Amino acid sequence: MALRLKTDYLEGFLTKDEIKAGEAKAKAAFDRVEKDSAEKSQPVGWLRLPVNYDKEEFARIKAAAEKIKSMCDVFIVIGIGGSYLGARAAIEFVKSNNYNLLPKETPDIYFSGNSIDGDALHDLIEICKGKRICVNVISKSGTTTEPAIAFRVFRDILVKQYGEDGAKERIFVTTDKTPKPGTLKEFADLEGYETFVVPDDIGGRYSVLTAVGLLPIAVAGCDIDAMMKGAEKAMIETDSFDIENNDAVKYAVIRNLLHDKGKKSELFVTYVPALQYTAEWWKQLYGESEGKDNKGIYPTSVVYSTDLHSLGQYVQQGERILFETVLNVAKPKHEQLIPETENDVDGIGYIAGKSLHYVNEKAFLGTVYAHIKGGVPNIVMELDATDEENFGYLVYFFERACAISGYILGVNPFDQPGVEMYKKNMFALLGKPGYENHKI
Amino acid sequence: MALRLKTDYLEGFLTKDEIKAGEAKAKAAFDRVEKDSAEKSQPVGWLRLPVNYDKEEFARIKAAAEKIKSMCDVFIVIGIGGSYLGARAAIEFVKSNNYNLLPKETPDIYFSGNSIDGDALHDLIEICKGKRICVNVISKSGTTTEPAIAFRVFRDILVKQYGEDGAKERIFVTTDKTPKPGTLKEFADLEGYETFVVPDDIGGRYSVLTAVGLLPIAVAGCDIDAMMKGAEKAMIETDSFDIENNDAVKYAVIRNLLHDKGKKSELFVTYVPALQYTAEWWKQLYGESEGKDNKGIYPTSVVYSTDLHSLGQYVQQGERILFETVLNVAKPKHEQLIPETENDVDGIGYIAGKSLHYVNEKAFLGTVYAHIKGGVPNIVMELDATDEENFGYLVYFFERACAISGYILGVNPFDQPGVEMYKKNMFALLGKPGYENHKI
């Protein structure tokens, strides 16, 4: 197992019997996901993806990534929500949250089209000046406002910089499979852009291990074979319902039980800044899957020890509405040591010569004990390392647990009806044809 | 006024009478802050800081910033919590969240010593290789574990790179005023580092407009005179208790009333990615000031429209425990236009030629209407622009409102007793002398 769930820090908050009693609901939820898959009644293509993925397209992704690496200094990835967070999470997890600033052989990677802020777009255009650029636009329909704006801007820049023919070589489109009239797929085929598929049977927030995430991840120099292997491992290990040996089921059960006890918000905790966007990805997955019908656990996140000096006070002694899910990484990428000094003016001589990881582990453990004493139940997950295989494992683990958890809660974990509401108002305010009679 | 609070979007959640009725408690809270200041019974030095600040030190900060700008490519700012978030918030707010990646005349600025992650430190060392470096360590005592580790590492690097004498010129220390034995101040004086003051009467989370924040902010090329002017403006405009004309009081009253109605978490919303760290700074200010005695509003944040495609679903239709405080910026830095295209395959031709800011404004308004309809009260604040003066204004506004709000809630908004608890456990686990008998 790449990941181990520890229930030791739930003592006093949940009994083993309560967890056992959650089994019936969890079994029904687990079976329902299997049924969704068998009957294709919900978009659960991610369930067998680690073995069923399109091998021909996978090879094309790797080839395109090599081509992109050789052709550009800056790779612009245009997408929002599930077409943004997964790839960013993976690259920061495997490489660094300072990926763009580190010396490296692979292109800088910027995510655009995920907001409507003109200053952010302006800055990115400045950054691109004088650089060789490639673009990957990721949009199922091609009509989502945020990525559509960014694609117009960068397509313009590419055509000016390389001409229509040159631009063709540098634009990669991840979109619907079928070229229906008026779609991005039709346009891409017409223009001659290479295209990849956003599968119909996998929702955006479950899509990181499809071309949606894999192309940018491969451009960053990550081993996407290892990533799929990790996901497959997680699939196999969570494939049979057995609450004692299936941590995805156990996690789904525990978080619902804690929520039933008045814990309104789950705080996802990492001690590794490079996992900040893994937390963001997790927040979309759970928030969008469960936050409906006036239900759902409010997903929030922190990076410790940074935020122990910020939100730590509230977590320790504020209103008791939180539980924490701590993702602890067993093995760091680098062993970084604390130097000896002649004097000990800073009072940390007692840890000189130790690795930062050693100290970070103690900060993690000390914090878990402090918070459970303060009334905050802690679910602790230990992950082996921050490499491709572990990322793939983690993604699959959380996806499967999320589907089960949503069904335990009694919602449909695969739709997102609330996301349309702001858009309709925005379209009406912008005077979009067809929204003249929309009442705000 | 640089900032205007709008109560229009509270209709149906709070009545004007309820807000009026909150006045008595707010008056007592307002007066108590004034009394704290007069009697020096709490660390409220920030209250008169915009006019009382040390002008001699302020001039030295500007001179040091000029020296640093000329001496280095990379400026490492070592600090955690209040010695980190304010400066980072300011630089991203005024310059860009991509400040380090943009072409510019000023040094790259990295924040270190705000976690114990060895991989993050390793990456930063890689980034610094071959560059000219200066360091600013910010720590009251000098003994906080996170910055102490980073300072050991970077002091080592500087001494190796420039020798002891060269390092002296490149290390700037912001710390306690008085050189008590065994303190960082004593050590800095002994070594001959230039020092600046962390004032005794201003807590970390209220300290961004002291040397703590101002030195890094000035190195980034921000006009710190304008920033202090903005703070002074806010001080004057919030100086008399008058709930109708004092938005800081009004904000403090409203957020407590919403909390009384079961809104457990305040979601700070911005539509400008460069304000992400302004939100982080705000979360420390409010979380650490109010999260105690099992009380407090849980401070959380999002960047929209990005997170409308992530947490948006939960906000729209999840459990009704949220209210939003939206900081809307009236004027962008740059006018970025949406290009025309020959075809309209993306369906956004109806906004071609418009500025992104225009569309972002409509997204903001459309979202406010969608969320209040969904049961989420919205406090809307309109800020003029993202420049130095507005940052100074905003900081002071939120600090004053926070102090008042904490007293309305019935807590001490100036202490943080819970922050020590994880540290004690960590010290015991690390075997720090003096913690042998600490029981975990």
XYZ file of N, CA and C in Angstrom, chain B residues 261-412:
456
model
N -26.407 33.916 13.799
C -27.485 33.215 13.087
C -27.041 31.873 12.518
N -25.915 31.368 12.980
C -25.501 30.025 12.567
C -24.558 29.982 11.383
N -24.107 31.151 10.932
C -23.120 31.156 9.849
C -21.750 30.953 10.493
N -21.266 29.734 10.430
C -20.077 29.329 11.174
C -18.783 29.798 10.531
N -18.821 29.978 9.223
C -17.590 30.292 8.500
C -17.782 31.495 7.591
N -16.785 32.375 7.615
C -16.774 33.533 6.718
C -15.838 33.206 5.558
N -16.377 33.334 4.361
C -15.599 33.015 3.168
C -15.165 34.333 2.519
N -13.890 34.609 2.574
C -13.330 35.829 1.990
C -13.161 35.593 0.487
N -13.776 36.449 -0.300
C -13.815 36.236 -1.751
C -13.090 37.352 -2.492
N -12.220 36.970 -3.404
C -11.653 37.955 -4.318
C -11.765 37.417 -5.746
N -11.830 38.311 -6.698
C -11.845 37.929 -8.115
C -10.496 38.196 -8.772
N -9.514 38.541 -7.943
C -8.187 38.924 -8.431
C -7.156 37.956 -7.831
N -6.551 37.081 -8.644
C -5.590 36.114 -8.098
C -4.461 36.766 -7.289
N -4.099 37.998 -7.634
C -3.028 38.678 -6.900
C -3.434 39.002 -5.459
N -4.705 38.805 -5.129
C -5.161 39.066 -3.762
C -5.274 37.790 -2.925
N -4.784 36.669 -3.456
C -4.857 35.413 -2.710
C -4.165 35.529 -1.353
N -3.015 36.183 -1.344
C -2.289 36.296 -0.074
C -2.810 37.421 0.819
N -3.551 38.354 0.241
C -4.292 39.294 1.087
C -5.317 38.499 1.892
N -5.936 37.523 1.251
C -6.889 36.637 1.945
C -6.174 35.815 3.024
N -4.988 35.328 2.719
C -4.236 34.552 3.719
C -3.892 35.431 4.924
N -3.474 36.655 4.648
C -3.161 37.600 5.728
C -4.416 37.849 6.567
N -5.529 38.064 5.915
C -6.821 38.302 6.594
C -7.202 37.101 7.451
N -6.948 35.892 6.943
C -7.288 34.680 7.703
C -6.481 34.598 8.998
N -5.205 34.950 8.934
C -4.435 34.957 10.184
C -4.986 36.005 11.140
N -5.220 37.204 10.609
C -5.677 38.302 11.470
C -6.945 37.905 12.225
N -7.912 37.389 11.518
C -9.199 37.081 12.157
C -9.186 35.741 12.886
N -8.562 34.751 12.306
C -8.536 33.428 12.939
C -7.791 33.451 14.262
N -6.658 34.132 14.272
C -5.827 34.156 15.475
C -6.399 35.115 16.521
N -7.103 36.130 16.068
C -7.675 37.104 17.005
C -8.951 36.575 17.653
N -9.711 35.780 16.937
C -11.036 35.391 17.427
C -11.183 33.922 17.791
N -10.334 33.064 17.249
C -10.518 31.615 17.442
C -10.021 31.146 18.792
N -10.799 31.376 19.830
C -10.374 30.959 21.181
C -11.606 30.786 22.060
N -11.422 30.195 23.219
C -12.548 29.978 24.158
C -13.701 29.235 23.472
N -13.373 28.330 22.556
C -14.384 27.605 21.762
C -15.305 28.534 20.968
N -14.805 29.702 20.654
C -15.592 30.673 19.880
C -14.874 30.993 18.571
N -15.457 31.936 17.846
C -14.796 32.439 16.648
C -15.486 32.018 15.361
N -15.410 32.905 14.383
C -15.887 32.603 13.036
C -14.727 31.924 12.314
N -15.006 30.822 11.638
C -13.942 30.092 10.935
C -13.605 30.836 9.642
N -12.396 31.429 9.526
C -12.073 32.215 8.339
C -11.527 31.343 7.203
N -12.149 31.429 6.063
C -11.733 30.647 4.889
C -11.702 31.591 3.678
N -11.187 31.125 2.565
C -11.080 32.034 1.412
C -11.119 31.304 0.076
N -11.486 32.041 -0.938
C -11.471 31.533 -2.318
C -11.035 32.645 -3.269
N -10.554 32.236 -4.432
C -10.373 33.151 -5.550
C -11.402 32.745 -6.606
N -12.298 33.639 -6.915
C -13.277 33.415 -7.983
C -12.792 34.106 -9.243
N -13.218 33.756 -10.436
C -14.127 32.700 -10.746
C -13.455 31.317 -10.689
N -12.139 31.270 -10.507
C -11.417 29.994 -10.397
C -12.203 28.981 -9.553
N -12.471 29.359 -8.319
C -13.046 28.409 -7.373
C -14.566 28.275 -7.479
N -15.182 29.056 -8.361
C -16.592 28.781 -8.667
C -16.687 27.430 -9.368
N -15.582 27.010 -9.975
C -15.498 25.709 -10.631
C -14.855 24.686 -9.708
N -14.957 24.930 -8.417
C -14.368 24.022 -7.437
C -15.260 24.022 -6.191
N -15.101 25.044 -5.339
C -15.954 25.140 -4.157
C -17.305 25.782 -4.449
N -17.473 26.328 -5.654
C -18.710 27.030 -5.998
C -19.969 26.203 -5.771
N -19.894 24.934 -6.092
C -21.048 24.048 -5.911
C -21.451 23.985 -4.434
N -20.482 23.810 -3.557
C -20.783 23.765 -2.119
C -21.371 25.100 -1.650
N -20.762 26.197 -2.091
C -21.246 27.516 -1.653
C -22.696 27.716 -2.104
N -22.988 27.310 -3.329
C -24.330 27.517 -3.880
C -25.383 26.635 -3.209
N -25.039 25.386 -2.942
C -26.095 24.439 -2.541
C -25.737 23.522 -1.376
N -24.584 23.723 -0.746
C -24.197 22.864 0.373
C -24.879 23.268 1.674
N -24.334 22.815 2.788
C -24.916 23.164 4.081
C -24.860 24.683 4.275
N -25.918 25.246 4.810
C -26.029 26.714 4.861
C -25.329 27.295 6.100
N -24.025 27.141 6.179
C -23.257 27.608 7.335
C -22.286 28.721 6.966
N -22.415 29.243 5.752
C -21.447 30.232 5.258
C -22.038 31.620 5.090
N -21.202 32.645 5.268
C -21.481 33.932 4.629
C -20.210 34.349 3.899
N -20.387 35.186 2.905
C -19.246 35.622 2.097
C -18.942 37.097 2.337
N -17.664 37.423 2.382
C -17.221 38.813 2.380
C -16.420 39.005 1.096
N -17.001 39.755 0.180
C -16.419 39.894 -1.159
C -15.662 41.217 -1.259
N -14.391 41.122 -1.567
C -13.598 42.332 -1.784
C -13.492 42.547 -3.291
N -14.258 43.500 -3.779
C -14.282 43.752 -5.218
C -13.419 44.971 -5.551
N -12.585 44.833 -6.559
C -11.680 45.926 -6.924
C -12.269 46.703 -8.100
N -12.442 48.020 -7.916
C -13.143 48.826 -8.923
C -12.317 49.038 -10.193
N -11.015 49.205 -10.028
C -10.190 49.588 -11.186
C -9.003 48.633 -11.310
N -8.858 47.990 -12.466
C -7.717 47.072 -12.638
C -6.441 47.862 -12.943
N -5.311 47.184 -12.899
C -4.043 47.838 -13.263
C -3.946 48.027 -14.771
N -4.425 47.021 -15.516
C -4.270 47.039 -16.976
C -5.621 46.789 -17.646
N -5.838 47.455 -18.769
C -7.041 47.156 -19.536
C -6.693 46.081 -20.569
N -7.169 44.895 -20.315
C -6.882 43.764 -21.198
C -8.168 43.443 -21.959
N -8.101 43.482 -23.302
C -9.329 43.318 -24.094
C -9.499 41.901 -24.654
N -10.736 41.528 -24.877
C -11.036 40.231 -25.492
C -10.993 40.398 -27.010
N -10.136 39.623 -27.686
C -9.980 39.822 -29.137
C -11.221 39.387 -29.926
N -11.399 40.033 -31.057
C -12.390 39.589 -32.055
C -11.837 38.346 -32.759
N -12.703 37.468 -33.244
C -12.240 36.371 -34.098
C -13.117 36.322 -35.344
N -12.630 35.629 -36.380
C -13.409 35.526 -37.619
C -14.692 34.751 -37.383
N -14.537 33.588 -36.760
C -15.728 32.788 -36.457
C -16.102 33.029 -35.011
N -17.094 32.329 -34.516
C -17.476 32.487 -33.114
C -17.700 31.103 -32.511
N -16.724 30.212 -32.783
C -16.878 28.823 -32.366
C -16.988 28.695 -30.851
N -16.384 29.641 -30.124
C -16.426 29.580 -28.668
C -17.648 30.277 -28.073
N -18.440 30.899 -28.953
C -19.691 31.508 -28.487
C -19.512 32.735 -27.606
N -18.309 33.324 -27.574
C -18.135 34.524 -26.750
C -17.976 35.786 -27.593
N -18.381 35.698 -28.862
C -18.306 36.863 -29.743
C -19.064 38.062 -29.174
N -20.112 37.797 -28.408
C -20.926 38.890 -27.855
C -20.174 39.748 -26.831
N -19.017 39.267 -26.352
C -18.203 40.113 -25.450
C -16.851 40.481 -26.076
N -16.662 40.174 -27.346
C -15.416 40.571 -28.018
C -15.301 42.092 -27.988
N -14.104 42.574 -27.768
C -13.874 44.014 -27.696
C -14.057 44.576 -26.291
N -14.729 43.828 -25.429
C -14.884 44.277 -24.029
C -13.585 43.981 -23.250
N -13.433 44.653 -22.111
C -12.271 44.351 -21.271
C -12.591 43.171 -20.355
N -11.541 42.457 -19.974
C -11.750 41.362 -19.023
C -12.341 41.893 -17.727
N -11.920 43.070 -17.338
C -12.433 43.639 -16.092
C -13.955 43.802 -16.140
N -14.443 44.239 -17.284
C -15.897 44.391 -17.461
C -16.599 43.047 -17.249
N -16.044 42.002 -17.824
C -16.654 40.667 -17.694
C -16.526 40.163 -16.250
N -15.358 40.397 -15.655
C -15.118 39.964 -14.263
C -16.121 40.631 -13.311
N -16.429 41.897 -13.565
C -17.428 42.623 -12.763
C -18.794 41.962 -12.845
N -19.126 41.503 -14.045
C -20.429 40.852 -14.229
C -20.432 39.461 -13.581
N -19.287 38.810 -13.623
C -19.179 37.516 -12.933
C -19.372 37.723 -11.436
N -18.751 38.767 -10.912
C -18.893 39.103 -9.485
C -20.358 39.353 -9.133
N -21.011 40.189 -9.905
C -22.388 40.562 -9.590
C -23.331 39.361 -9.761
N -23.123 38.631 -10.836
C -23.947 37.440 -11.087
C -23.803 36.415 -9.969
N -22.587 36.308 -9.452
C -22.319 35.345 -8.378
C -22.947 35.797 -7.066
N -22.824 37.075 -6.773
C -23.452 37.590 -5.549
C -24.945 37.277 -5.576
N -25.591 37.566 -6.687
C -27.037 37.305 -6.782
C -27.348 35.814 -6.675
N -26.530 34.998 -7.315
C -26.758 33.536 -7.249
C -26.603 33.038 -5.815
N -25.591 33.525 -5.134
C -25.316 33.011 -3.786
C -26.326 33.508 -2.754
N -26.752 34.757 -2.855
C -27.756 35.202 -1.870
C -29.077 34.461 -2.112
N -29.380 34.204 -3.362
C -30.574 33.406 -3.665
C -30.424 31.996 -3.097
N -29.196 31.496 -3.082
C -28.937 30.163 -2.544
C -28.854 30.124 -1.022
N -28.980 31.290 -0.363
C -28.979 31.293 1.095
C -27.661 31.685 1.738
N -26.801 32.339 0.978
C -25.514 32.773 1.521
C -25.476 34.305 1.580
N -25.559 34.891 2.785
C -25.481 36.355 2.887
C -24.151 36.861 2.363
N -24.175 37.996 1.689
C -22.953 38.575 1.130
C -22.690 39.973 1.673
N -21.532 40.132 2.295
C -21.021 41.466 2.624
C -20.125 41.851 1.446
N -20.426 42.961 0.804
C -19.607 43.370 -0.344
C -18.811 44.616 0.016
N -17.510 44.565 -0.246
C -16.657 45.740 -0.052
C -16.073 46.115 -1.398
N -16.202 47.368 -1.739
C -15.609 47.828 -2.987
C -14.358 48.635 -2.686
N -13.243 48.202 -3.254
C -11.959 48.875 -3.062
C -11.596 49.572 -4.371
N -11.004 50.760 -4.266
C -10.722 51.538 -5.477
C -9.787 50.843 -6.449
N -8.657 50.357 -5.941
C -7.628 49.844 -6.849
C -6.642 48.980 -6.073
N -5.717 48.362 -6.784
C -4.711 47.518 -6.118
C -3.348 48.217 -6.119
N -3.315 49.381 -5.492
C -2.044 50.094 -5.374
C -1.655 50.194 -3.900
N -0.547 50.881 -3.632
C -0.012 50.962 -2.276
C -0.988 51.620 -1.316
N -1.574 52.735 -1.729
C -2.460 53.469 -0.833
C -3.648 52.595 -0.423
N -4.202 51.901 -1.391
C -5.344 51.041 -1.076
C -4.945 49.863 -0.189
N -3.732 49.354 -0.375
C -3.290 48.266 0.499
C -3.184 48.763 1.941
N -2.570 49.927 2.110
C -2.438 50.497 3.453
C -3.807 50.726 4.093
N -4.713 51.234 3.287
C -6.073 51.487 3.782
C -6.715 50.182 4.260
N -6.623 49.188 3.400
C -7.258 47.892 3.661
C -6.725 47.255 4.944
N -5.413 47.300 5.095
C -4.771 46.710 6.276
C -5.309 47.369 7.541
N -5.272 48.685 7.550
C -5.739 49.380 8.753
C -7.223 49.105 8.996
N -7.997 49.160 7.946
C -9.444 48.916 8.055
C -9.718 47.566 8.715
N -9.057 46.525 8.223
C -9.325 45.187 8.747
C -8.774 45.022 10.168
N -7.657 45.687 10.474
C -7.113 45.586 11.829
C -8.070 46.218 12.838
N -8.520 47.414 12.522
C -9.429 48.082 13.458
C -10.733 47.282 13.605
N -11.270 46.841 12.491
C -12.518 46.062 12.542
C -12.307 44.782 13.343
N -11.140 44.190 13.218
C -10.855 42.924 13.900
C -10.834 43.104 15.415
N -10.184 44.159 15.862
C -10.116 44.415 17.307
C -11.520 44.621 17.867
N -12.322 45.417 17.166
C -13.701 45.672 17.609
C -14.508 44.379 17.587
N -14.366 43.642 16.507
C -15.124 42.402 16.334
C -14.803 41.389 17.435
N -13.533 41.273 17.771
C -13.122 40.338 18.825
C -13.764 40.680 20.156
N -13.782 41.960 20.477
C -14.401 42.378 21.740
C -15.924 42.181 21.697
N -16.547 42.392 20.554
C -17.991 42.103 20.442
C -18.240 40.617 20.719
N -17.373 39.786 20.159
C -17.511 38.336 20.340
C -17.257 37.925 21.791
N -16.481 38.735 22.494
C -16.198 38.425 23.895
C -14.895 37.678 24.112
N -13.927 37.905 23.224
C -12.600 37.310 23.416
C -11.554 38.422 23.440
N -10.334 38.046 23.802
C -9.217 38.987 23.727
C -8.603 38.902 22.330
